[in-house]
Amino acid sequence: MGKQKKQEKQRKQEKQGKQGRQDKQESREEKEQQKQREKTRTSGAPGGKEASFGEAQKAQLEKMTGEPVALLVTKMAIPTVISMLVTSVYNMADTFFVSQLGTSAAGAVGIVFSLMAIIQAVGFTLGMGAGSMVSRFLGRQEQKKAEETAAGAFYAALFIGILLTVLGLLFLDPLMGLLGATPTILPFAKEYALYILFAAPVMCASFVLNNLLRSQGRAVLSMVGLGLGGLLNIALDPLFIFTLNMGISGAAIATMISQVASFCILLFWFVRGKSLVHVRFSQAARHISVYWSIFKTGFPSLCRQGLSSIATVALNRSAAVYGDEAVAAMSIVGRIFMFVLSVMIGFGQGFQPVAGYNYGAGRKDRVKQAIRFCLIAGTLLLTALGAIGFIFAPEIMALFRKDDPKVIEIGAFALRAQCLVLPLSPLTVIGNMAFQALGRSLSASFLSSARQGIFFLPLILVLPPWLGLTGVQITQAAADVLTTLVCIPMMVFFWRWLNTQPGTDSSKTTKASKVTASKAGKSQ
């Protein structure tokens, strides 16, 4: 009996020793795996990211929720403003160089701009929708949802872009007629549109990549991609149009090449792990609910860009009654004003990730600080730009068509009308982007629809028959005034809603601390 107990004890000790060795081995393997996960997280590789945030993500979260708001918004805004300005400059460069080919060619740029607005509408809808969601997911440290949203939006943009290319090429002639091309403008418009349609898939996808980078606070990387593409376009325009004698086709080819270059640079940042999220096909969302959320969140951008295209078509058709000069003049004014407004839009795009991150992290006090800062800075800036544009309107128009006094006369009046109401734009731009960044899709969609849809479209049908060419020239300014009047009560209700949301409110904390300190002082 004693011998049997001794054997059992020996077997138990051997078993415990073996289990201990296995535990040590598993512990060593687990530590090794943990080191590998840490390494891949900090280098941007795919391993282990869904489990927790890496150091880069945590550092970015601390920056977005801890740095002084005015400084942070400015740092976020400067690259986006530069990106928007470069994009506007190369759009203006197209208009400038093509205008040297004649008034009908200049009008063709305005016609095809409507087509580009449709392509941009797709890219902005998916990009702004996904970007807004990604910034809030990152603020809440929900990495897997951020990855699915980003990848899903990217591949959806490529697919819809290809669809636009095929349909556009099949129905090119009727499409140009629908967009408002006159018989003399039509040949130029078809030449220009052909190459823009070829570039549609990469244009749509580039808007998504651009907005995804901005949503993470990586605005500098976005600026590099868009900026280099824009500079390339400006350099290629005169080379293709004049040196190689390619005419308006040369301008379109230059735009196509620059769009492909921008796409490659933006995609490079994701491939090299410079982004906090990836766009691998395997990570794309598999549930339709994710795409519906992207569309719903980005719907205000669809309203803004889609209605911009419809408004441009309506404007071209109304202007065409007064000849190619009117179409060319309003096209040039549109590009100039887009350049000016791009400053405010870029500022608003810098504001959005700050608002999204802080709202997701429960810092509504910082969201309110960001809104106040953007409204004050934007109003001062656009007031100054509006004054300059009003004073020098004829000289600005002459830069594009100095040998056509009728184009200058029509355009200068329209430009001055829009410059008068320019200081009103910051309220509507920042209000719209605040609604979108915080997921207030219905309010954002309505406000986006107001400027170039709800107000512009009825006005462009009513004012020209009543006031003639003057009605065409003042329609946009009148729509801007009405949009601002609607935006004021919307912002008041939004501010009250924001006060009811859970999270930190420094203004209330400060007041409470002052009351406490006062009571403490009295008790002493």
CSV table of C-alpha atoms in Angstrom, one decimal, residues 139-320:
chain,number,residue,atom,x,y,z
A,139,GLY,CA,-12.8,59.3,-30.8
A,140,ARG,CA,-14.7,56.3,-29.2
A,141,GLN,CA,-11.7,54.0,-29.9
A,142,GLU,CA,-13.8,51.7,-32.1
A,143,GLN,CA,-11.1,50.7,-34.6
A,144,LYS,CA,-12.8,47.8,-36.3
A,145,LYS,CA,-15.8,49.9,-37.2
A,146,ALA,CA,-13.6,52.7,-38.5
A,147,GLU,CA,-11.7,50.2,-40.7
A,148,GLU,CA,-14.9,48.7,-42.2
A,149,THR,CA,-16.4,52.1,-42.9
A,150,ALA,CA,-13.2,53.4,-44.6
A,151,ALA,CA,-12.6,50.4,-46.9
A,152,GLY,CA,-16.3,50.1,-47.8
A,153,ALA,CA,-16.5,53.7,-48.9
A,154,PHE,CA,-13.4,53.5,-51.0
A,155,TYR,CA,-14.5,50.5,-53.1
A,156,ALA,CA,-18.0,51.8,-53.4
A,157,ALA,CA,-16.5,55.0,-54.9
A,158,LEU,CA,-14.5,53.0,-57.5
A,159,PHE,CA,-17.5,51.0,-58.5
A,160,ILE,CA,-19.8,54.0,-58.9
A,161,GLY,CA,-17.1,56.0,-60.7
A,162,ILE,CA,-16.8,53.1,-63.3
A,163,LEU,CA,-20.5,53.2,-63.7
A,164,LEU,CA,-20.5,57.0,-64.4
A,165,THR,CA,-17.7,56.5,-67.0
A,166,VAL,CA,-19.7,53.9,-68.9
A,167,LEU,CA,-23.0,55.7,-68.9
A,168,GLY,CA,-21.4,59.1,-69.7
A,169,LEU,CA,-19.6,57.7,-72.7
A,170,LEU,CA,-22.7,56.0,-74.0
A,171,PHE,CA,-24.8,59.1,-73.8
A,172,LEU,CA,-22.2,61.9,-74.3
A,173,ASP,CA,-24.1,64.0,-76.9
A,174,PRO,CA,-27.5,64.1,-75.2
A,175,LEU,CA,-25.7,64.6,-71.8
A,176,MET,CA,-23.9,67.8,-73.1
A,177,GLY,CA,-27.1,69.1,-74.5
A,178,LEU,CA,-28.9,68.4,-71.2
A,179,LEU,CA,-26.1,70.3,-69.3
A,180,GLY,CA,-26.8,73.4,-71.4
A,181,ALA,CA,-24.4,73.4,-74.3
A,182,THR,CA,-25.4,75.6,-77.2
A,183,PRO,CA,-24.7,74.4,-80.8
A,184,THR,CA,-21.5,76.5,-80.9
A,185,ILE,CA,-20.3,75.3,-77.5
A,186,LEU,CA,-21.2,71.6,-78.0
A,187,PRO,CA,-18.1,70.5,-80.0
A,188,PHE,CA,-15.7,72.0,-77.3
A,189,ALA,CA,-17.8,70.5,-74.5
A,190,LYS,CA,-17.7,67.0,-75.9
A,191,GLU,CA,-13.9,67.1,-76.4
A,192,TYR,CA,-13.4,68.3,-72.8
A,193,ALA,CA,-16.0,65.9,-71.2
A,194,LEU,CA,-14.5,62.8,-72.9
A,195,TYR,CA,-11.3,62.7,-70.8
A,196,ILE,CA,-13.1,63.9,-67.6
A,197,LEU,CA,-15.3,60.8,-67.9
A,198,PHE,CA,-12.2,58.5,-68.2
A,199,ALA,CA,-10.9,59.9,-64.9
A,200,ALA,CA,-14.3,59.5,-63.1
A,201,PRO,CA,-13.3,56.4,-61.0
A,202,VAL,CA,-10.1,57.8,-59.7
A,203,MET,CA,-11.7,61.2,-59.0
A,204,CYS,CA,-14.5,59.6,-56.9
A,205,ALA,CA,-12.0,57.4,-55.0
A,206,SER,CA,-9.6,60.3,-54.5
A,207,PHE,CA,-12.3,62.3,-52.7
A,208,VAL,CA,-12.9,59.4,-50.4
A,209,LEU,CA,-9.1,59.0,-49.6
A,210,ASN,CA,-8.8,62.7,-49.1
A,211,ASN,CA,-11.7,62.9,-46.6
A,212,LEU,CA,-10.5,59.8,-44.7
A,213,LEU,CA,-7.1,61.4,-44.1
A,214,ARG,CA,-8.7,64.6,-42.9
A,215,SER,CA,-11.1,62.8,-40.6
A,216,GLN,CA,-8.0,61.4,-38.7
A,217,GLY,CA,-6.3,64.8,-38.5
A,218,ARG,CA,-3.9,63.8,-41.3
A,219,ALA,CA,-4.7,67.0,-43.3
A,220,VAL,CA,-1.0,67.5,-44.3
A,221,LEU,CA,-0.9,64.2,-46.1
A,222,SER,CA,-4.1,65.1,-47.9
A,223,MET,CA,-2.7,68.5,-48.9
A,224,VAL,CA,0.4,66.9,-50.4
A,225,GLY,CA,-1.7,64.5,-52.6
A,226,LEU,CA,-4.1,67.2,-53.9
A,227,GLY,CA,-1.4,69.9,-54.0
A,228,LEU,CA,1.1,68.0,-56.2
A,229,GLY,CA,-1.7,66.9,-58.5
A,230,GLY,CA,-2.9,70.5,-58.8
A,231,LEU,CA,0.6,71.9,-59.6
A,232,LEU,CA,1.0,69.2,-62.2
A,233,ASN,CA,-2.2,70.3,-63.9
A,234,ILE,CA,-1.2,73.9,-63.9
A,235,ALA,CA,2.2,72.9,-65.5
A,236,LEU,CA,0.6,70.6,-68.1
A,237,ASP,CA,-2.2,73.0,-69.3
A,238,PRO,CA,-0.1,75.4,-71.4
A,239,LEU,CA,2.1,72.5,-72.6
A,240,PHE,CA,-0.7,70.5,-74.0
A,241,ILE,CA,-3.0,73.3,-75.1
A,242,PHE,CA,-0.5,75.6,-76.8
A,243,THR,CA,2.9,73.9,-77.2
A,244,LEU,CA,1.5,70.5,-78.4
A,245,ASN,CA,-1.5,72.3,-80.1
A,246,MET,CA,-4.0,70.0,-78.5
A,247,GLY,CA,-6.6,72.7,-77.8
A,248,ILE,CA,-9.3,72.1,-75.3
A,249,SER,CA,-8.6,68.3,-75.3
A,250,GLY,CA,-5.1,69.2,-73.9
A,251,ALA,CA,-6.7,70.9,-70.9
A,252,ALA,CA,-8.9,67.8,-70.3
A,253,ILE,CA,-5.9,65.4,-70.6
A,254,ALA,CA,-3.9,67.6,-68.2
A,255,THR,CA,-6.8,67.4,-65.7
A,256,MET,CA,-7.0,63.6,-66.1
A,257,ILE,CA,-3.3,63.0,-65.6
A,258,SER,CA,-3.3,65.3,-62.5
A,259,GLN,CA,-6.3,63.4,-61.0
A,260,VAL,CA,-4.5,60.1,-61.5
A,261,ALA,CA,-1.3,61.5,-59.9
A,262,SER,CA,-3.3,62.7,-56.9
A,263,PHE,CA,-5.0,59.4,-56.5
A,264,CYS,CA,-1.7,57.5,-56.5
A,265,ILE,CA,-0.1,59.8,-53.9
A,266,LEU,CA,-3.2,59.6,-51.6
A,267,LEU,CA,-3.3,55.8,-51.9
A,268,PHE,CA,0.4,55.6,-51.2
A,269,TRP,CA,-0.2,57.0,-47.7
A,270,PHE,CA,-2.6,54.2,-46.9
A,271,VAL,CA,-0.3,51.5,-48.4
A,272,ARG,CA,2.6,52.8,-46.4
A,273,GLY,CA,0.7,52.8,-43.1
A,274,LYS,CA,0.6,56.6,-42.7
A,275,SER,CA,-3.2,56.3,-42.1
A,276,LEU,CA,-4.8,55.2,-38.8
A,277,VAL,CA,-7.3,53.1,-41.0
A,278,HIS,CA,-6.7,50.9,-44.0
A,279,VAL,CA,-8.6,50.4,-47.3
A,280,ARG,CA,-8.0,46.7,-47.9
A,281,PHE,CA,-10.8,44.9,-49.7
A,282,SER,CA,-10.9,42.2,-47.0
A,283,GLN,CA,-11.8,44.9,-44.4
A,284,ALA,CA,-14.7,46.4,-46.4
A,285,ALA,CA,-18.0,46.3,-44.6
A,286,ARG,CA,-20.2,43.3,-45.5
A,287,HIS,CA,-23.5,44.7,-44.1
A,288,ILE,CA,-25.7,47.0,-46.1
A,289,SER,CA,-26.5,49.0,-42.9
A,290,VAL,CA,-22.9,50.4,-42.9
A,291,TYR,CA,-23.3,51.7,-46.5
A,292,TRP,CA,-26.7,53.2,-45.6
A,293,SER,CA,-25.1,55.0,-42.6
A,294,ILE,CA,-22.3,56.3,-44.9
A,295,PHE,CA,-24.9,57.5,-47.4
A,296,LYS,CA,-27.1,59.0,-44.7
A,297,THR,CA,-24.2,60.9,-43.1
A,298,GLY,CA,-22.8,62.0,-46.5
A,299,PHE,CA,-26.2,62.9,-47.9
A,300,PRO,CA,-25.7,66.6,-47.1
A,301,SER,CA,-22.7,66.6,-49.4
A,302,LEU,CA,-24.8,64.9,-52.1
A,303,CYS,CA,-27.3,67.7,-51.7
A,304,ARG,CA,-24.6,70.3,-51.8
A,305,GLN,CA,-22.7,68.9,-54.8
A,306,GLY,CA,-25.6,67.4,-56.7
A,307,LEU,CA,-27.6,70.6,-56.4
A,308,SER,CA,-24.5,72.5,-57.4
A,309,SER,CA,-24.5,70.6,-60.7
A,310,ILE,CA,-28.2,71.1,-61.2
A,311,ALA,CA,-27.9,74.8,-60.4
A,312,THR,CA,-25.0,75.2,-62.8
A,313,VAL,CA,-27.1,73.6,-65.6
A,314,ALA,CA,-30.0,75.9,-64.8
A,315,LEU,CA,-27.7,78.9,-64.7
A,316,ASN,CA,-26.1,77.9,-68.1
A,317,ARG,CA,-29.5,77.5,-69.7
A,318,SER,CA,-30.8,80.8,-68.4
A,319,ALA,CA,-27.5,82.6,-69.5
A,320,ALA,CA,-27.6,80.9,-72.9
